[in-house]
């Protein structure tokens, strides 16, 4: 606990140093989980060390929070207790590289960008498109199921993970799944661990399904006059034969925040007055199929203005989109949320978010993942007058109610501290939480892993 | 044993005629498409979630084990009731509850035949992607329990990629929903762990499915191979070229001839093997990709490549492929499928070693398999009335699964563990791995009443390949007891 006496902290650190060596333990780490900092951090060098660290933490009854690239520590609730930060950052490398069989096994602390580069060098694609890929690690991205724009084509994390290794709270190492696309040997434990937020165990290695590199990739950017126009085009694409790699609608604020507006070499993506949104549709595959897809989307737009980005240009635009979280982090007092709703309802939710924000003059930027029904909201409070927690809490609570009414959920991904303390980061997930709690009790009976940070107080 | 007869209580819930408890009636439910027979205590037909819940509550209170059952096509004994269990027959819950096109979802009951879902969606231009070969005769609930695959997984994935939410009756009778029509709901992925749990965690009473727009064009090709190995090389070359066909399936000569004998689909009888390839997607670029595949085939010694010219030709090829298990079942009283999976490039080696094992045991083997997924299906043909043959088949099958495990694969690609492969779990998992899996069972089913004796091996199964034992009231946690069914042969 932060209140722990310094000599106790030193003694504690000493016990961990005995397990992992002095270089792997540090005192008073900078990394905070919400407003809490742990007195000590351990960076195990490998899975065995991690096992010993967790076993010791359990013996000492320490609350352990986990971090990889530390890009998503704003997700989830405050920790119920936070005595030790365990970083997976030093678990690095590739244990199984098999481009012919379209699989790649990556150690948890490897940044996603590095793993993607590895795949690219073998003429393959690693189907991950999370926020801040140059910092975020594969372990963290898998534990949070963070998937961005290209999830429309790739699917979610649950669809691209073939197997994984983890260390459980008692320090034992386990492996689940395997390297093959089809595998029904025992329970599908990989699914349980993907998106499990570290509460069942610490992921140490993930095996992903790879895709062949497509012959062609292209992205069309269409300025939109209204959300309704975006909804119409998205509905057309989703009900057509086209298979989008990405299908996003972003607000003007989001386009400016990420530098998407005006960022293209062709320069036509500028947001003219009256065009408050951009639609981005990307396609990959055979060049003829990509050309036809782009043409078909373009034909849906009444306004002829459009930018078409190909291959590397499209790639760099995706990179900008995925850095939105970093921009949000820099802007200080910001609240961000992620919602998922049934795909046709995402427009209603975005509309509600806009209307409600307008009513209280809250600056709002957002992106809609039209093919997966995701809505990421970025709200920034002005410095003066001083942010009013009640106003923001009411806004978030109202939007959560909207999301639930539309058949979805809303989770806070940054800025929980700006809301009133009772506001849960995940919301009420109903009766199924009871089962999640029972799973937690089995896997981590002492509740040492990310205590209290996940749904239902898990 | 129990004060009030549970059968009486069950009849009060579902009606007199919906509970079977006479041995002559129960015999229909004592087997599935695997080899074991266990007479259930009773069979209960249910028509609603509320009935399932009420039935389960009665059974849980009396501590009577129960097994959800669909169409009984399971190949590993998953739908057979061990421990004197009550069978809860889901076949009457076969309705489509909702087709939600704007959200690209369908909500269905578990008793529906797999094929009926796509047929109901066809008028809207949509379909449900997972299509196990038995889709005419297997129910969705069973597909969910086994995380069924099928011949289109290479591109579209397996059942779990297409199931987004489940209504579940827990083993204590409580009803909960997991997931929903949206993707990636916060919280643990209960839907993900339920799919493939072989009916051991609860009873699925409704499912939310992802439905897909039918592709604009489909091109189906048949490569006539001089050897299984040539076919395997073609598959690897297609993947290396960056193509993602929907289907990459192979059948060996014995299968081809069995199929031709039983339904004359036009497969070449003298081919060592055939490779069924299907491309789907936009018409643009399709011809060029098909040409590319023909070129790849030729470069790998597959000179004869036939392209289905119309829907009738395509349907004939698929009829043969999907009817292959049924056709092979005409060759011998019984078959056993070793459903192992290997990384695709290891297929030629796996097939060689499978043939070697079959030769060593003097067994006839036929192969029909999902080449794109590295999922082998060597069918060992035998006469189950012959005790010696049965033992040989069990031992050979376990050796084949060990080969798959040794080559970096796994012991079940799509048929599940059931009772058949309890002993094989140790080929891929150590004690820690299995303990973690047991946590899941304990969390969902603390009383251990729901389909007991399946998936997770008890301590008795640990000693390598289980030796076959004689028929009797084995309780399932250890080596499977063997009796022989002449059950309908419907494969994956």
Short mmCIF file of N, CA, C and O in Angstrom, two decimals, chain A residues 254-349:
data_model
loop_
_atom_site.label_atom_id
_atom_site.label_comp_id
_atom_site.label_asym_id
_atom_site.label_seq_id
_atom_site.Cartn_x
_atom_site.Cartn_y
_atom_site.Cartn_z
N UNK A 254 -12.43 14.33 -34.10
CA UNK A 254 -11.52 13.18 -34.11
C UNK A 254 -10.52 13.30 -35.26
O UNK A 254 -9.33 13.00 -35.11
N UNK A 255 -11.02 13.76 -36.40
CA UNK A 255 -10.14 13.92 -37.56
C UNK A 255 -9.05 14.94 -37.26
O UNK A 255 -7.88 14.76 -37.61
N UNK A 256 -9.41 16.00 -36.58
CA UNK A 256 -8.42 17.02 -36.23
C UNK A 256 -7.46 16.51 -35.16
O UNK A 256 -6.25 16.68 -35.25
N UNK A 257 -8.04 15.82 -34.18
CA UNK A 257 -7.24 15.34 -33.05
C UNK A 257 -6.15 14.38 -33.52
O UNK A 257 -5.02 14.39 -33.04
N UNK A 258 -6.49 13.54 -34.49
CA UNK A 258 -5.54 12.53 -34.94
C UNK A 258 -4.74 12.98 -36.15
O UNK A 258 -3.86 12.27 -36.62
N UNK A 259 -5.07 14.18 -36.66
CA UNK A 259 -4.36 14.65 -37.84
C UNK A 259 -4.78 13.93 -39.11
O UNK A 259 -4.08 13.96 -40.12
N UNK A 260 -5.93 13.27 -39.08
CA UNK A 260 -6.42 12.61 -40.30
C UNK A 260 -6.87 13.66 -41.31
O UNK A 260 -6.60 13.55 -42.50
N UNK A 261 -7.54 14.70 -40.81
CA UNK A 261 -7.98 15.76 -41.72
C UNK A 261 -6.76 16.47 -42.29
O UNK A 261 -5.88 16.89 -41.55
N UNK A 262 -6.71 16.57 -43.57
CA UNK A 262 -5.61 17.28 -44.20
C UNK A 262 -4.30 16.53 -44.21
O UNK A 262 -3.27 17.06 -44.62
N UNK A 263 -4.33 15.28 -43.79
CA UNK A 263 -3.08 14.56 -43.64
C UNK A 263 -2.64 13.85 -44.91
O UNK A 263 -1.54 13.35 -44.99
N UNK A 264 -3.52 13.78 -45.87
CA UNK A 264 -3.19 12.97 -47.03
C UNK A 264 -2.39 13.76 -48.04
O UNK A 264 -2.56 14.97 -48.17
N UNK A 265 -1.52 13.09 -48.75
CA UNK A 265 -0.72 13.76 -49.77
C UNK A 265 -1.61 14.44 -50.81
O UNK A 265 -1.33 15.54 -51.27
N UNK A 266 -2.71 13.80 -51.13
CA UNK A 266 -3.59 14.40 -52.14
C UNK A 266 -4.34 15.60 -51.58
O UNK A 266 -4.84 16.43 -52.32
N UNK A 267 -4.40 15.68 -50.26
CA UNK A 267 -4.87 16.91 -49.64
C UNK A 267 -6.34 17.24 -49.76
O UNK A 267 -6.76 18.33 -49.44
N UNK A 268 -7.14 16.29 -50.23
CA UNK A 268 -8.55 16.62 -50.43
C UNK A 268 -9.43 16.20 -49.27
O UNK A 268 -10.63 16.26 -49.36
N UNK A 269 -8.83 15.76 -48.19
CA UNK A 269 -9.66 15.29 -47.10
C UNK A 269 -10.04 16.43 -46.16
O UNK A 269 -10.65 16.24 -45.14
N UNK A 270 -9.66 17.64 -46.53
CA UNK A 270 -10.00 18.77 -45.67
C UNK A 270 -11.49 18.79 -45.40
O UNK A 270 -12.30 18.50 -46.27
N UNK A 271 -11.78 19.14 -44.19
CA UNK A 271 -13.18 19.19 -43.81
C UNK A 271 -13.73 20.54 -44.20
O UNK A 271 -13.50 21.54 -43.53
N UNK A 272 -14.45 20.55 -45.30
CA UNK A 272 -15.08 21.79 -45.72
C UNK A 272 -16.17 22.14 -44.73
O UNK A 272 -16.69 21.27 -44.05
N UNK A 273 -16.51 23.42 -44.62
CA UNK A 273 -17.61 23.80 -43.73
C UNK A 273 -18.86 23.00 -44.10
O UNK A 273 -19.14 22.80 -45.27
N UNK A 274 -19.53 22.55 -43.11
CA UNK A 274 -20.73 21.76 -43.40
C UNK A 274 -20.47 20.28 -43.51
O UNK A 274 -21.39 19.50 -43.65
N UNK A 275 -19.20 19.90 -43.51
CA UNK A 275 -18.89 18.48 -43.50
C UNK A 275 -18.28 18.11 -42.15
O UNK A 275 -17.10 18.27 -41.94
N UNK A 276 -19.14 17.66 -41.29
CA UNK A 276 -18.69 17.44 -39.92
C UNK A 276 -18.12 16.07 -39.66
O UNK A 276 -17.69 15.77 -38.56
N UNK A 277 -18.10 15.20 -40.69
CA UNK A 277 -17.66 13.82 -40.47
C UNK A 277 -16.93 13.30 -41.70
O UNK A 277 -17.10 13.81 -42.80
N UNK A 278 -16.13 12.28 -41.46
CA UNK A 278 -15.48 11.58 -42.58
C UNK A 278 -15.85 10.11 -42.50
O UNK A 278 -15.87 9.53 -41.41
N UNK A 279 -16.10 9.52 -43.65
CA UNK A 279 -16.26 8.07 -43.70
C UNK A 279 -14.99 7.48 -44.30
O UNK A 279 -14.48 7.98 -45.31
N UNK A 280 -14.47 6.46 -43.66
CA UNK A 280 -13.28 5.78 -44.16
C UNK A 280 -13.66 4.34 -44.45
O UNK A 280 -14.13 3.64 -43.56
N UNK A 281 -13.47 3.91 -45.68
CA UNK A 281 -13.74 2.50 -46.01
C UNK A 281 -12.50 1.93 -46.67
O UNK A 281 -11.99 2.51 -47.64
N UNK A 282 -12.00 0.85 -46.13
CA UNK A 282 -10.78 0.24 -46.67
C UNK A 282 -11.08 -1.18 -47.12
O UNK A 282 -11.94 -1.87 -46.57
N UNK A 283 -10.33 -1.60 -48.14
CA UNK A 283 -10.50 -2.93 -48.69
C UNK A 283 -9.14 -3.51 -49.01
O UNK A 283 -8.20 -2.78 -49.34
N UNK A 284 -9.04 -4.83 -48.91
CA UNK A 284 -7.77 -5.50 -49.21
C UNK A 284 -8.06 -6.79 -49.95
O UNK A 284 -9.10 -7.41 -49.74
N UNK A 285 -7.14 -7.15 -50.85
CA UNK A 285 -7.31 -8.40 -51.58
C UNK A 285 -6.83 -8.26 -53.01
O UNK A 285 -5.90 -7.49 -53.30
N UNK A 286 -7.50 -8.98 -53.90
CA UNK A 286 -7.15 -8.90 -55.31
C UNK A 286 -7.37 -7.47 -55.81
O UNK A 286 -8.37 -6.84 -55.47
N UNK A 287 -6.45 -6.98 -56.64
CA UNK A 287 -6.54 -5.57 -57.04
C UNK A 287 -7.87 -5.25 -57.74
O UNK A 287 -8.43 -4.18 -57.56
N UNK A 288 -8.39 -6.18 -58.51
CA UNK A 288 -9.66 -5.93 -59.22
C UNK A 288 -10.81 -5.82 -58.22
O UNK A 288 -11.70 -4.97 -58.37
N UNK A 289 -10.79 -6.68 -57.21
CA UNK A 289 -11.85 -6.65 -56.20
C UNK A 289 -11.76 -5.36 -55.38
O UNK A 289 -12.78 -4.75 -55.05
N UNK A 290 -10.55 -4.93 -55.08
CA UNK A 290 -10.37 -3.70 -54.32
C UNK A 290 -10.84 -2.49 -55.13
O UNK A 290 -11.57 -1.63 -54.63
N UNK A 291 -10.47 -2.47 -56.41
CA UNK A 291 -10.87 -1.35 -57.27
C UNK A 291 -12.39 -1.26 -57.36
O UNK A 291 -12.99 -0.19 -57.26
N UNK A 292 -13.02 -2.41 -57.54
CA UNK A 292 -14.48 -2.42 -57.66
C UNK A 292 -15.12 -1.96 -56.33
O UNK A 292 -16.11 -1.20 -56.34
N UNK A 293 -14.56 -2.40 -55.21
CA UNK A 293 -15.12 -2.02 -53.90
C UNK A 293 -15.05 -0.52 -53.69
O UNK A 293 -16.02 0.12 -53.26
N UNK A 294 -13.89 0.05 -53.99
CA UNK A 294 -13.71 1.50 -53.82
C UNK A 294 -14.70 2.25 -54.71
O UNK A 294 -15.36 3.21 -54.28
N UNK A 295 -14.82 1.80 -55.94
CA UNK A 295 -15.72 2.47 -56.88
C UNK A 295 -17.16 2.40 -56.40
O UNK A 295 -17.92 3.36 -56.50
N UNK A 296 -17.52 1.26 -55.83
CA UNK A 296 -18.90 1.10 -55.38
C UNK A 296 -19.21 2.01 -54.20
O UNK A 296 -20.29 2.60 -54.13
N UNK A 297 -18.26 2.16 -53.30
CA UNK A 297 -18.48 3.06 -52.16
C UNK A 297 -18.56 4.50 -52.65
O UNK A 297 -19.43 5.27 -52.25
N UNK A 298 -17.66 4.83 -53.55
CA UNK A 298 -17.65 6.20 -54.08
C UNK A 298 -18.98 6.53 -54.74
O UNK A 298 -19.51 7.63 -54.61
N UNK A 299 -19.53 5.55 -55.42
CA UNK A 299 -20.81 5.74 -56.08
C UNK A 299 -21.95 6.02 -55.12
O UNK A 299 -22.99 6.55 -55.50
N UNK A 300 -21.78 5.67 -53.88
CA UNK A 300 -22.81 5.89 -52.87
C UNK A 300 -22.81 7.32 -52.35
O UNK A 300 -23.78 7.74 -51.71
N UNK A 301 -21.72 8.04 -52.58
CA UNK A 301 -21.61 9.39 -52.02
C UNK A 301 -22.20 10.38 -53.00
O UNK A 301 -21.91 10.34 -54.19
N UNK A 302 -23.02 11.25 -52.49
CA UNK A 302 -23.58 12.29 -53.35
C UNK A 302 -22.51 13.31 -53.70
O UNK A 302 -22.37 13.71 -54.83
N UNK A 303 -21.73 13.70 -52.71
CA UNK A 303 -20.66 14.66 -52.97
C UNK A 303 -19.51 13.94 -53.66
O UNK A 303 -19.12 12.85 -53.24
N UNK A 304 -18.99 14.48 -54.71
CA UNK A 304 -17.94 13.80 -55.44
C UNK A 304 -16.58 13.85 -54.74
O UNK A 304 -15.71 13.06 -55.05
N UNK A 305 -16.41 14.76 -53.81
CA UNK A 305 -15.09 14.89 -53.18
C UNK A 305 -14.74 13.63 -52.42
O UNK A 305 -15.50 13.14 -51.61
N UNK A 306 -13.61 13.08 -52.72
CA UNK A 306 -13.16 11.89 -52.02
C UNK A 306 -11.67 11.77 -52.20
O UNK A 306 -11.12 12.23 -53.20
N UNK A 307 -11.02 11.18 -51.22
CA UNK A 307 -9.60 10.89 -51.38
C UNK A 307 -9.44 9.38 -51.37
O UNK A 307 -10.13 8.69 -50.62
N UNK A 308 -8.59 8.89 -52.22
CA UNK A 308 -8.32 7.46 -52.23
C UNK A 308 -6.85 7.25 -51.92
O UNK A 308 -5.97 7.80 -52.60
N UNK A 309 -6.60 6.51 -50.88
CA UNK A 309 -5.22 6.25 -50.44
C UNK A 309 -4.90 4.80 -50.71
O UNK A 309 -5.71 3.92 -50.40
N UNK A 310 -3.74 4.55 -51.24
CA UNK A 310 -3.39 3.19 -51.58
C UNK A 310 -2.21 2.70 -50.75
O UNK A 310 -1.32 3.47 -50.41
N UNK A 311 -2.23 1.42 -50.45
CA UNK A 311 -1.13 0.70 -49.81
C UNK A 311 -0.47 1.49 -48.67
O UNK A 311 -1.10 1.69 -47.65
N UNK A 312 0.76 1.96 -48.86
CA UNK A 312 1.48 2.60 -47.74
C UNK A 312 0.75 3.83 -47.22
O UNK A 312 0.75 4.12 -46.02
N UNK A 313 0.10 4.57 -48.12
CA UNK A 313 -0.65 5.75 -47.68
C UNK A 313 -1.82 5.36 -46.78
O UNK A 313 -2.09 6.01 -45.78
N UNK A 314 -2.49 4.30 -47.19
CA UNK A 314 -3.60 3.81 -46.36
C UNK A 314 -3.07 3.37 -45.00
O UNK A 314 -3.64 3.67 -43.96
N UNK A 315 -1.94 2.69 -45.04
CA UNK A 315 -1.32 2.20 -43.81
C UNK A 315 -1.02 3.37 -42.86
O UNK A 315 -1.28 3.30 -41.66
N UNK A 316 -0.52 4.44 -43.41
CA UNK A 316 -0.15 5.55 -42.52
C UNK A 316 -1.38 6.24 -41.96
O UNK A 316 -1.36 6.77 -40.85
N UNK A 317 -2.47 6.20 -42.71
CA UNK A 317 -3.70 6.77 -42.14
C UNK A 317 -4.21 5.91 -40.98
O UNK A 317 -4.64 6.41 -39.95
N UNK A 318 -4.11 4.60 -41.15
CA UNK A 318 -4.49 3.70 -40.05
C UNK A 318 -3.64 3.98 -38.81
O UNK A 318 -4.12 3.94 -37.68
N UNK A 319 -2.35 4.25 -39.05
CA UNK A 319 -1.47 4.55 -37.92
C UNK A 319 -1.96 5.78 -37.17
O UNK A 319 -1.95 5.83 -35.94
N UNK A 320 -2.37 6.78 -37.92
CA UNK A 320 -2.87 8.00 -37.27
C UNK A 320 -4.11 7.70 -36.43
O UNK A 320 -4.25 8.20 -35.31
N UNK A 321 -5.02 6.91 -37.01
CA UNK A 321 -6.22 6.56 -36.25
C UNK A 321 -5.86 5.88 -34.94
O UNK A 321 -6.45 6.16 -33.89
N UNK A 322 -4.87 5.00 -34.99
CA UNK A 322 -4.58 4.21 -33.80
C UNK A 322 -3.81 5.00 -32.75
O UNK A 322 -3.64 4.54 -31.63
N UNK A 323 -3.36 6.20 -33.10
CA UNK A 323 -2.67 7.03 -32.11
C UNK A 323 -3.63 7.95 -31.35
O UNK A 323 -3.20 8.80 -30.57
N UNK A 324 -4.94 7.79 -31.60
CA UNK A 324 -5.91 8.67 -30.94
C UNK A 324 -5.74 8.65 -29.43
O UNK A 324 -5.84 9.67 -28.76
N UNK A 325 -5.48 7.46 -28.89
CA UNK A 325 -5.34 7.34 -27.43
C UNK A 325 -4.20 8.18 -26.90
O UNK A 325 -4.30 8.78 -25.83
N UNK A 326 -3.11 8.23 -27.67
CA UNK A 326 -1.95 9.02 -27.24
C UNK A 326 -2.29 10.50 -27.22
O UNK A 326 -1.91 11.22 -26.30
N UNK A 327 -3.05 10.94 -28.23
CA UNK A 327 -3.46 12.34 -28.27
C UNK A 327 -4.34 12.66 -27.07
O UNK A 327 -4.15 13.65 -26.38
N UNK A 328 -5.28 11.75 -26.81
CA UNK A 328 -6.16 11.94 -25.66
C UNK A 328 -5.37 12.06 -24.37
O UNK A 328 -5.66 12.88 -23.52
N UNK A 329 -4.32 11.22 -24.25
CA UNK A 329 -3.52 11.23 -23.03
C UNK A 329 -2.82 12.57 -22.85
O UNK A 329 -2.71 13.09 -21.75
N UNK A 330 -2.35 13.14 -23.97
CA UNK A 330 -1.60 14.40 -23.88
C UNK A 330 -2.50 15.56 -23.49
O UNK A 330 -2.07 16.50 -22.85
N UNK A 331 -3.78 15.45 -23.91
CA UNK A 331 -4.64 16.60 -23.70
C UNK A 331 -5.11 16.74 -22.25
O UNK A 331 -5.97 17.54 -21.94
N UNK A 332 -4.55 15.93 -21.36
CA UNK A 332 -4.81 16.15 -19.94
C UNK A 332 -6.17 15.71 -19.50
O UNK A 332 -6.47 14.52 -19.52
N UNK A 333 -7.00 16.64 -19.10
CA UNK A 333 -8.26 16.29 -18.49
C UNK A 333 -9.26 15.80 -19.53
O UNK A 333 -10.09 16.54 -20.02
N UNK A 334 -9.13 14.54 -19.89
CA UNK A 334 -10.06 14.01 -20.87
C UNK A 334 -10.68 12.73 -20.34
O UNK A 334 -10.09 12.00 -19.55
N UNK A 335 -11.88 12.52 -20.79
CA UNK A 335 -12.61 11.31 -20.45
C UNK A 335 -12.81 10.54 -21.76
O UNK A 335 -13.25 11.13 -22.74
N UNK A 336 -12.46 9.27 -21.78
CA UNK A 336 -12.73 8.49 -22.98
C UNK A 336 -13.52 7.24 -22.61
O UNK A 336 -13.36 6.70 -21.52
N UNK A 337 -14.37 6.84 -23.52
CA UNK A 337 -15.18 5.64 -23.30
C UNK A 337 -15.18 4.80 -24.55
O UNK A 337 -14.93 5.29 -25.65
N UNK A 338 -15.45 3.53 -24.36
CA UNK A 338 -15.65 2.63 -25.50
C UNK A 338 -16.98 1.91 -25.32
O UNK A 338 -17.24 1.34 -24.26
N UNK A 339 -17.79 1.94 -26.35
CA UNK A 339 -19.06 1.22 -26.31
C UNK A 339 -19.10 0.20 -27.42
O UNK A 339 -18.50 0.40 -28.48
N UNK A 340 -19.78 -0.90 -27.17
CA UNK A 340 -20.13 -1.79 -28.28
C UNK A 340 -21.63 -2.04 -28.21
O UNK A 340 -22.17 -2.30 -27.13
N UNK A 341 -22.27 -1.91 -29.34
CA UNK A 341 -23.71 -2.15 -29.44
C UNK A 341 -23.96 -2.94 -30.73
O UNK A 341 -23.05 -3.05 -31.57
N UNK A 342 -25.15 -3.50 -30.90
CA UNK A 342 -25.45 -4.13 -32.19
C UNK A 342 -25.22 -3.13 -33.33
O UNK A 342 -25.50 -1.94 -33.17
N UNK A 343 -24.70 -3.62 -34.45
CA UNK A 343 -24.13 -2.69 -35.44
C UNK A 343 -25.09 -1.60 -35.91
O UNK A 343 -24.66 -0.47 -36.11
N UNK A 344 -26.36 -1.92 -36.06
CA UNK A 344 -27.25 -0.89 -36.60
C UNK A 344 -27.57 0.17 -35.56
O UNK A 344 -28.11 1.23 -35.89
N UNK A 345 -27.26 -0.10 -34.28
CA UNK A 345 -27.63 0.83 -33.21
C UNK A 345 -26.54 1.85 -32.91
O UNK A 345 -26.75 2.77 -32.12
N UNK A 346 -25.38 1.65 -33.51
CA UNK A 346 -24.25 2.50 -33.14
C UNK A 346 -24.50 3.95 -33.55
O UNK A 346 -24.01 4.88 -32.91
N UNK A 347 -25.32 4.14 -34.56
CA UNK A 347 -25.62 5.49 -35.03
C UNK A 347 -26.48 6.23 -34.02
O UNK A 347 -26.27 7.41 -33.77
N UNK A 348 -27.46 5.52 -33.47
CA UNK A 348 -28.31 6.13 -32.43
C UNK A 348 -27.47 6.57 -31.24
O UNK A 348 -27.66 7.64 -30.69
N UNK A 349 -26.54 5.69 -30.89
CA UNK A 349 -25.72 5.99 -29.72
C UNK A 349 -24.82 7.20 -29.99
O UNK A 349 -24.67 8.08 -29.14
#
